[in-house]
mmCIF file of C-alpha atoms and ligand atoms in Angstrom:
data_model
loop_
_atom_site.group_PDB
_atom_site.id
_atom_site.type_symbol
_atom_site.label_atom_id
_atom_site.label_comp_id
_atom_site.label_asym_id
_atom_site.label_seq_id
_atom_site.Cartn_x
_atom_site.Cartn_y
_atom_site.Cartn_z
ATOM 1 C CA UNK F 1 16.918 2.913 -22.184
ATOM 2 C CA UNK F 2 16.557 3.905 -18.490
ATOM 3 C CA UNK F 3 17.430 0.858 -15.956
ATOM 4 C CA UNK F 4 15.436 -0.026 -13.159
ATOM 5 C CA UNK F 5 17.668 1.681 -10.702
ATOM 6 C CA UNK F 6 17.937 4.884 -12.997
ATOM 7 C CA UNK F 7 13.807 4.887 -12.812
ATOM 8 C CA UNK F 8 14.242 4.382 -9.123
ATOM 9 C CA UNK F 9 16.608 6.805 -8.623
ATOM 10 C CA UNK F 10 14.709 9.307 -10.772
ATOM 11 C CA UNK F 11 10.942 8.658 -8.869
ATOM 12 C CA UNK F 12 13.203 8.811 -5.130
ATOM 13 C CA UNK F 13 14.084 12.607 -6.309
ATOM 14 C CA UNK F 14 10.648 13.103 -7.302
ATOM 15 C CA UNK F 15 9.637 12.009 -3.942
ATOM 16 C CA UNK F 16 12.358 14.334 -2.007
ATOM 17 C CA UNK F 17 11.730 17.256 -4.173
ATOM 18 C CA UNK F 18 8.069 17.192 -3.301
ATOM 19 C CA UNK F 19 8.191 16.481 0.993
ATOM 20 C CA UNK F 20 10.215 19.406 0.316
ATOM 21 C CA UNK F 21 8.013 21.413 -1.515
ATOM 22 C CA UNK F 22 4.858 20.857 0.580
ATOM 23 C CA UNK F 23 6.800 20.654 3.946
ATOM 24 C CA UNK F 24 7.013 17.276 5.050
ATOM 25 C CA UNK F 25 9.190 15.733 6.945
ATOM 26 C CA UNK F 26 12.443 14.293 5.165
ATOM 27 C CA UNK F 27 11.706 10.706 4.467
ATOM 28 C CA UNK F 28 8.556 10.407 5.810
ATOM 29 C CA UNK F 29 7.077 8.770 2.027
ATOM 30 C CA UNK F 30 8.352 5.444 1.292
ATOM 31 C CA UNK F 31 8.476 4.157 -1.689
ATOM 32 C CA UNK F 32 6.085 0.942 -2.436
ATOM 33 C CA UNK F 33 7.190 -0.749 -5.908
ATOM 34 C CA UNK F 34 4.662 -2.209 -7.704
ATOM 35 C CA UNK F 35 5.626 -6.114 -8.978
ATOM 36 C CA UNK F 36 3.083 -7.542 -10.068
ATOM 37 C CA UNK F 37 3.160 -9.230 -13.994
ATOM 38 C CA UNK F 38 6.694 -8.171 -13.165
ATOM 39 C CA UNK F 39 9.565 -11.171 -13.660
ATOM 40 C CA UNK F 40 11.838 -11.785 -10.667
ATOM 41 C CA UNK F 41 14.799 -10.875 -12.192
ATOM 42 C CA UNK F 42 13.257 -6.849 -11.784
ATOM 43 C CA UNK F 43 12.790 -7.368 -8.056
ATOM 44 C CA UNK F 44 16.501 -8.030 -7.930
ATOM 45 C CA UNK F 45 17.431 -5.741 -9.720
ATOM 46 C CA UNK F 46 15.404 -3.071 -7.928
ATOM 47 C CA UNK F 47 16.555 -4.740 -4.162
ATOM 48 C CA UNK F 48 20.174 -4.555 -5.793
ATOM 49 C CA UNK F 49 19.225 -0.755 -6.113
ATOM 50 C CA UNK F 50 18.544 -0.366 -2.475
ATOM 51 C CA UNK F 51 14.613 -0.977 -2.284
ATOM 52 C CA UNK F 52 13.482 -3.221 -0.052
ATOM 53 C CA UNK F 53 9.363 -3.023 -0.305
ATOM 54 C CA UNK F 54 7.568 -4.698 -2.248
ATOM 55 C CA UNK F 55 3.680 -4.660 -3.535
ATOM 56 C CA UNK F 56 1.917 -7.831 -4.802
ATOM 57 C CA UNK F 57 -1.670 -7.969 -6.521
ATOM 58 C CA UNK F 58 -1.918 -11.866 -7.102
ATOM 59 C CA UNK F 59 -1.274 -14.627 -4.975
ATOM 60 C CA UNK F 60 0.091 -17.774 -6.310
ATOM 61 C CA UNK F 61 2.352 -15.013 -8.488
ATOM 62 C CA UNK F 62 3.766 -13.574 -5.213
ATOM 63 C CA UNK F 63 3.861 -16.544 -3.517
ATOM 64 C CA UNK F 64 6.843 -18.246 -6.609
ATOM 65 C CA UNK F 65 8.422 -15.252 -6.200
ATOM 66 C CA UNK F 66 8.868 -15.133 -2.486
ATOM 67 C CA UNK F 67 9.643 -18.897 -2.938
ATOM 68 C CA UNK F 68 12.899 -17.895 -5.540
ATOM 69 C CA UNK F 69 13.420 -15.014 -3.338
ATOM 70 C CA UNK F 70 13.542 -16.403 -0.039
ATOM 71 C CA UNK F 71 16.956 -15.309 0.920
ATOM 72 C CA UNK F 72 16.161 -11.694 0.530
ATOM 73 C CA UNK F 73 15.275 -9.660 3.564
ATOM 74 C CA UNK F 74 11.992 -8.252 1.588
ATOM 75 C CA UNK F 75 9.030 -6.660 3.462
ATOM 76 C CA UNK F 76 5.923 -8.032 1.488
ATOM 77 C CA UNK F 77 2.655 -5.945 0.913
ATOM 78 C CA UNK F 78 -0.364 -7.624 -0.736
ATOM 79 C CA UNK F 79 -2.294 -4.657 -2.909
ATOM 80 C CA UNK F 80 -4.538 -7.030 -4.338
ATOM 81 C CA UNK F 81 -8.315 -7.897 -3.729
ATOM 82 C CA UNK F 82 -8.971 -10.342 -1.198
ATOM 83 C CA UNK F 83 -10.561 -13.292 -1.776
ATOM 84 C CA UNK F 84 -11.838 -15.017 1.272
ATOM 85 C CA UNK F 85 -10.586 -18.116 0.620
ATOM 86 C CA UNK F 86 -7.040 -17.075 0.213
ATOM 87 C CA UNK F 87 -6.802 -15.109 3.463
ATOM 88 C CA UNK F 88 -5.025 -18.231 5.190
ATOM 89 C CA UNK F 89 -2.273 -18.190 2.899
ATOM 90 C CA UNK F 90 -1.856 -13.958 2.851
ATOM 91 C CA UNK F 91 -1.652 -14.021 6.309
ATOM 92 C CA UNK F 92 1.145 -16.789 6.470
ATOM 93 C CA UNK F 93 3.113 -15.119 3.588
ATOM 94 C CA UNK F 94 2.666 -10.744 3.790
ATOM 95 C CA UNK F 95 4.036 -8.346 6.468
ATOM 96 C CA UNK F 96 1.540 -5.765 5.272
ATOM 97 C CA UNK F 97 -2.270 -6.667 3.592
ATOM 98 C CA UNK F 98 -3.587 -3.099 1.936
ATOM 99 C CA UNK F 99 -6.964 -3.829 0.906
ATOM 100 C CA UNK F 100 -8.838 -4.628 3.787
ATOM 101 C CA UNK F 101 -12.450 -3.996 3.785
ATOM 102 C CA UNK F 102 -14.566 -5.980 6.088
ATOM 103 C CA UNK F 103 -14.620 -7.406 9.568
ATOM 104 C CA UNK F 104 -14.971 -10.989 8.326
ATOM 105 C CA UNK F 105 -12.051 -10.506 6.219
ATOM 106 C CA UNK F 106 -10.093 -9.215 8.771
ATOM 107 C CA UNK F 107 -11.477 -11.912 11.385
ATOM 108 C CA UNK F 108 -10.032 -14.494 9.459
ATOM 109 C CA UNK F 109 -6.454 -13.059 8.752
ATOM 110 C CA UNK F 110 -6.111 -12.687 12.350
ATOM 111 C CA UNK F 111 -7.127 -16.010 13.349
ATOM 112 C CA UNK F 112 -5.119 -17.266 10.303
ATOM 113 C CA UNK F 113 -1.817 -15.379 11.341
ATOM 114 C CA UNK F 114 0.738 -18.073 12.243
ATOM 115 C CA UNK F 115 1.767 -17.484 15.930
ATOM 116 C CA UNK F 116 5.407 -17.451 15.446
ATOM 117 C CA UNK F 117 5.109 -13.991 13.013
ATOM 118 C CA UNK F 118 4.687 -11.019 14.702
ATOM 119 C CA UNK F 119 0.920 -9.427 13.870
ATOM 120 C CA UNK F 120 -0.427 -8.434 10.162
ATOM 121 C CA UNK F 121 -0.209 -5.088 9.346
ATOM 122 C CA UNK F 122 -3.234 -4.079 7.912
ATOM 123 C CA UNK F 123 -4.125 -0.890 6.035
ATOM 124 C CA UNK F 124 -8.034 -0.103 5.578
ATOM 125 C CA UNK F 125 -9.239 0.497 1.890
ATOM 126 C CA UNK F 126 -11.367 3.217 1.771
ATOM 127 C CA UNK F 127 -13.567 4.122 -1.330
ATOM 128 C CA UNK F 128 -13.009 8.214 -1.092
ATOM 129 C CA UNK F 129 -14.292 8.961 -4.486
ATOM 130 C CA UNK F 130 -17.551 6.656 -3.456
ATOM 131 C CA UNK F 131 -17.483 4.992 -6.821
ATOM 132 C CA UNK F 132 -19.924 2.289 -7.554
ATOM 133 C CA UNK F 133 -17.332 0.152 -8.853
ATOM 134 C CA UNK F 134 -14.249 0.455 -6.199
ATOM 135 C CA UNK F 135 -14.088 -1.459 -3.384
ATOM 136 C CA UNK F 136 -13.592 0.078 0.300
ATOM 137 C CA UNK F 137 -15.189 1.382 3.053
ATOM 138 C CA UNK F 138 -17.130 4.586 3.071
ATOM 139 C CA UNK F 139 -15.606 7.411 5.115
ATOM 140 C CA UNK F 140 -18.573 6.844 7.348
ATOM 141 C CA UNK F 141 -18.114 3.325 8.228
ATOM 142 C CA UNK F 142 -14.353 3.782 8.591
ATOM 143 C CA UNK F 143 -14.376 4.408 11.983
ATOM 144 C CA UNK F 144 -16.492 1.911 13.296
ATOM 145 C CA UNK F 145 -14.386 -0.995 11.396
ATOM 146 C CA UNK F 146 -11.080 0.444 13.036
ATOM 147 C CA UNK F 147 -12.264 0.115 16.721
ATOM 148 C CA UNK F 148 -13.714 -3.490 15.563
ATOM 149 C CA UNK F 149 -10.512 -4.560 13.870
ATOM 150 C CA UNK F 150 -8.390 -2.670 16.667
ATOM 151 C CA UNK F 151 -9.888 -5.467 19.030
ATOM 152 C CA UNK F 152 -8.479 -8.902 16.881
ATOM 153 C CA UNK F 153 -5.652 -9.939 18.512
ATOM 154 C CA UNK F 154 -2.686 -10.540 15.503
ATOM 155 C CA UNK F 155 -3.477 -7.616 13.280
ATOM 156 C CA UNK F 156 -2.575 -3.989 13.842
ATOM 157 C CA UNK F 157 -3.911 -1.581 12.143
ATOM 158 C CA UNK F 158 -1.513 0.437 10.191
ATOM 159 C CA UNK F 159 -3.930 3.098 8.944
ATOM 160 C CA UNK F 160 -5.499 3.592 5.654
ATOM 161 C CA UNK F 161 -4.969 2.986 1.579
ATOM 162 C CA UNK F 162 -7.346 4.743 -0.944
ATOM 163 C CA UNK F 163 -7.539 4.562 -4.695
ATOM 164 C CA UNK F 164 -9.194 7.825 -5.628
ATOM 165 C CA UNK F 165 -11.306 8.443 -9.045
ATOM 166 C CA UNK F 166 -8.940 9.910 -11.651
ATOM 167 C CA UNK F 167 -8.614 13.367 -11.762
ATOM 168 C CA UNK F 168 -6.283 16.117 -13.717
ATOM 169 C CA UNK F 169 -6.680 19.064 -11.491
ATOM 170 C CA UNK F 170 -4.120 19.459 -8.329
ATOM 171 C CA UNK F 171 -6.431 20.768 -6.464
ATOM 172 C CA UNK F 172 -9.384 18.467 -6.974
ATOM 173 C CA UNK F 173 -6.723 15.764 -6.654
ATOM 174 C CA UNK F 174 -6.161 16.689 -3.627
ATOM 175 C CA UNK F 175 -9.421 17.014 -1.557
ATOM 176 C CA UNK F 176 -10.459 13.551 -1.325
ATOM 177 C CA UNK F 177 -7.204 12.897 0.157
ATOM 178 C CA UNK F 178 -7.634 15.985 2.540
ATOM 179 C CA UNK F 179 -10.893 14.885 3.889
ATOM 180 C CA UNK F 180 -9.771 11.105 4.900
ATOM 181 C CA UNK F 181 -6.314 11.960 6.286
ATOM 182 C CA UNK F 182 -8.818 14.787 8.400
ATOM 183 C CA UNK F 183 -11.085 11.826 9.704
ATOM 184 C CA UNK F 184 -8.120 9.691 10.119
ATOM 185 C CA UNK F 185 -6.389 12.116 11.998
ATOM 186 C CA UNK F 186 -9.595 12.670 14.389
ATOM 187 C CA UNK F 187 -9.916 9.586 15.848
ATOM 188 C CA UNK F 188 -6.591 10.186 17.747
ATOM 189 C CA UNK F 189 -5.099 6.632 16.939
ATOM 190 C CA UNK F 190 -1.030 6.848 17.433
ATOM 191 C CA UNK F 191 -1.050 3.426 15.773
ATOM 192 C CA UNK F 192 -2.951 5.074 12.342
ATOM 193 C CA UNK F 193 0.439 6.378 11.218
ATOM 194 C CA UNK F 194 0.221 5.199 7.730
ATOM 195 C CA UNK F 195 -1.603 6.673 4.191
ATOM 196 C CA UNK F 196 -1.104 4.643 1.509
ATOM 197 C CA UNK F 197 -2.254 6.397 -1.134
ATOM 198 C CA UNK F 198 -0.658 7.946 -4.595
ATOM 199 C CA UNK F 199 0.508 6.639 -7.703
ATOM 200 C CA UNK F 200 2.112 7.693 -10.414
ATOM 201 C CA UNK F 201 -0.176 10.390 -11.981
ATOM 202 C CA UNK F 202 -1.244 11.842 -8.478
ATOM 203 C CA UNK F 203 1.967 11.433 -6.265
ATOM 204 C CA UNK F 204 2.593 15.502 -5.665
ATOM 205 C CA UNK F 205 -1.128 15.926 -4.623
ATOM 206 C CA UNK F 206 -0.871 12.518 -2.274
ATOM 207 C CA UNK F 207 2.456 13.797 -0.612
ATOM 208 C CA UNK F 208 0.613 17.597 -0.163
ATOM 209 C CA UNK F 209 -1.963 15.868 1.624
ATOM 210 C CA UNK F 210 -0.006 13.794 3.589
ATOM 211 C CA UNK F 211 0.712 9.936 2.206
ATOM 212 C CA UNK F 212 3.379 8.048 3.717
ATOM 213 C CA UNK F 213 3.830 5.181 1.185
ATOM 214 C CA UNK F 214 3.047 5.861 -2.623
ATOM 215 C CA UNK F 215 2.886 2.385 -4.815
ATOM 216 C CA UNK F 216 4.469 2.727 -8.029
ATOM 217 C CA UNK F 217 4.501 0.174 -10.906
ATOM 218 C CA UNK F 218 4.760 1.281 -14.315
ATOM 219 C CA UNK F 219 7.076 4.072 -13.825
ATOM 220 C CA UNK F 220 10.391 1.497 -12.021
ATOM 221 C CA UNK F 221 9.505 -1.400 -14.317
ATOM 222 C CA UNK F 222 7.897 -0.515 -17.052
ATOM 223 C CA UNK F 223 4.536 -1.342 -18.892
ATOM 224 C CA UNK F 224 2.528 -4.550 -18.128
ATOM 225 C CA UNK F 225 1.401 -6.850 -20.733
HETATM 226 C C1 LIG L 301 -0.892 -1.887 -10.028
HETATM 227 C C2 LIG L 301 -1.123 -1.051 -8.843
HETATM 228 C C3 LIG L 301 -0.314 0.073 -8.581
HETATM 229 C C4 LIG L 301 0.798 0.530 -9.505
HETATM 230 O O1 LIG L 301 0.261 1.008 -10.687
HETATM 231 P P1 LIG L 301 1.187 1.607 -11.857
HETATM 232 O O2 LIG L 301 0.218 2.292 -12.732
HETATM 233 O O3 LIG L 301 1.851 0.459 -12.513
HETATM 234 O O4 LIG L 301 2.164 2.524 -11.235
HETATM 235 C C5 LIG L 301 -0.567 0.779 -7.422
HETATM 236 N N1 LIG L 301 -1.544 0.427 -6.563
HETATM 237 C C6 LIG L 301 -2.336 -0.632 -6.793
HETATM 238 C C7 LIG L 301 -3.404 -0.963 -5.804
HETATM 239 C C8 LIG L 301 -2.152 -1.397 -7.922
HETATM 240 O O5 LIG L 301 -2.962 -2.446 -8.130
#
């Protein structure tokens, strides 16, 4: 059986091999793994590995592991939906919130932010494939929320994170990520310098297009329950 730091190893390569292949810079994808359901003995063994971000979907989960983990120098992201009445907490206890998809929401992690951190980074969720079902903003109203949320005072804006509809072709894999990196890209934001977007089953058409973090689960630790 592969270890956690042979699966890591294997999905850095696959990372490498494909900047390489569609031209982008050397390291500019980082690797997000996926925790969640996920005992704390697999986050050390993956930090033990070398990987130092981690991606959270449920609170109170994250929140006992950062508690045994508190000596590690881990940089949190919360990849869950938010709940408004858990925003106080996520904002004392993340580095990075992914799924942020109204004002309100974002209104309250910044006025929740303790003074002392430095401010939230926040990544927009944006519905691409306009499904009923997903969460996110419409590539429409995207703009509009980053100039609002630009404005609160201890967030900043990291750029965008997208959970496409499923697809098996590369290429049609592909175009929703073209067109929101393109409206990303237009609004001329220096500080919109992050795409996190591709998983497991899409990663070589999310690097093509231009992600900069890709959140993997199943593939480093294995299969949830
Ligand atoms: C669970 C999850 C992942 C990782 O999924 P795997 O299929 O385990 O690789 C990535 N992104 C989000 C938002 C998730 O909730």
């Amino acid at each position: 059986m592969p270890t956690i730091a042979d699966n890591l190893k294997q999905m850095k390569a696959r990372i490498r091999d494909a900047e390489e292949l569609y031209n982008r810079p050397q390291n500019s994808v980082q690797l997000l793994s996926v925790s969640k359901m996920k005992p704390t003995s697999a986050i050390v063994s993956a930090y033990q590995a070398g990987q130092r971000h981690f991606g959270e979907n449920y609170m109170q989960e994250a929140l006992n592991k950062q508690s045994e983990l508190g000596a590690f120098d881990i940089t949190w992201h919360f990849i869950g939906a938010i709940q408004s009445n858990k925003t106080k907490v996520l904002a004392a206890h993340f580095d990075w919130i992914h799924c942020v998809d109204s004002l309100k929401i974002a209104q309250r992690l910044s006025s929740q932010r303790p003074d002392f951190l430095s401010p939230l980074n926040i990544c927009i969720q944006v519905n691409i494939s306009n499904e009923e079902s997903k969460s996110g903003v419409t590539l429409k109203e995207l703009p509009n929320l980053i100039s609002e949320i630009s404005e609160l005072p201890n967030l900043c804006v990291r750029g965008v994170m997208a959970i496409p509809a499923p697809q098996i072709d590369f290429v049609a894999q592909r175009q929703p990520y073209r067109t929101l990196v393109a409206t990303v890209k237009s609004l001329n934001n220096l500080n919109l310098n992050t795409f996190s977007f591709g998983m497991s089953d899409d990663l070589d058409a999310a690097i093509a297009e231009g992600s900069t973090l890709v959140r993997i689960g199943t593939a480093l630790f294995g299969m949830r329950n």
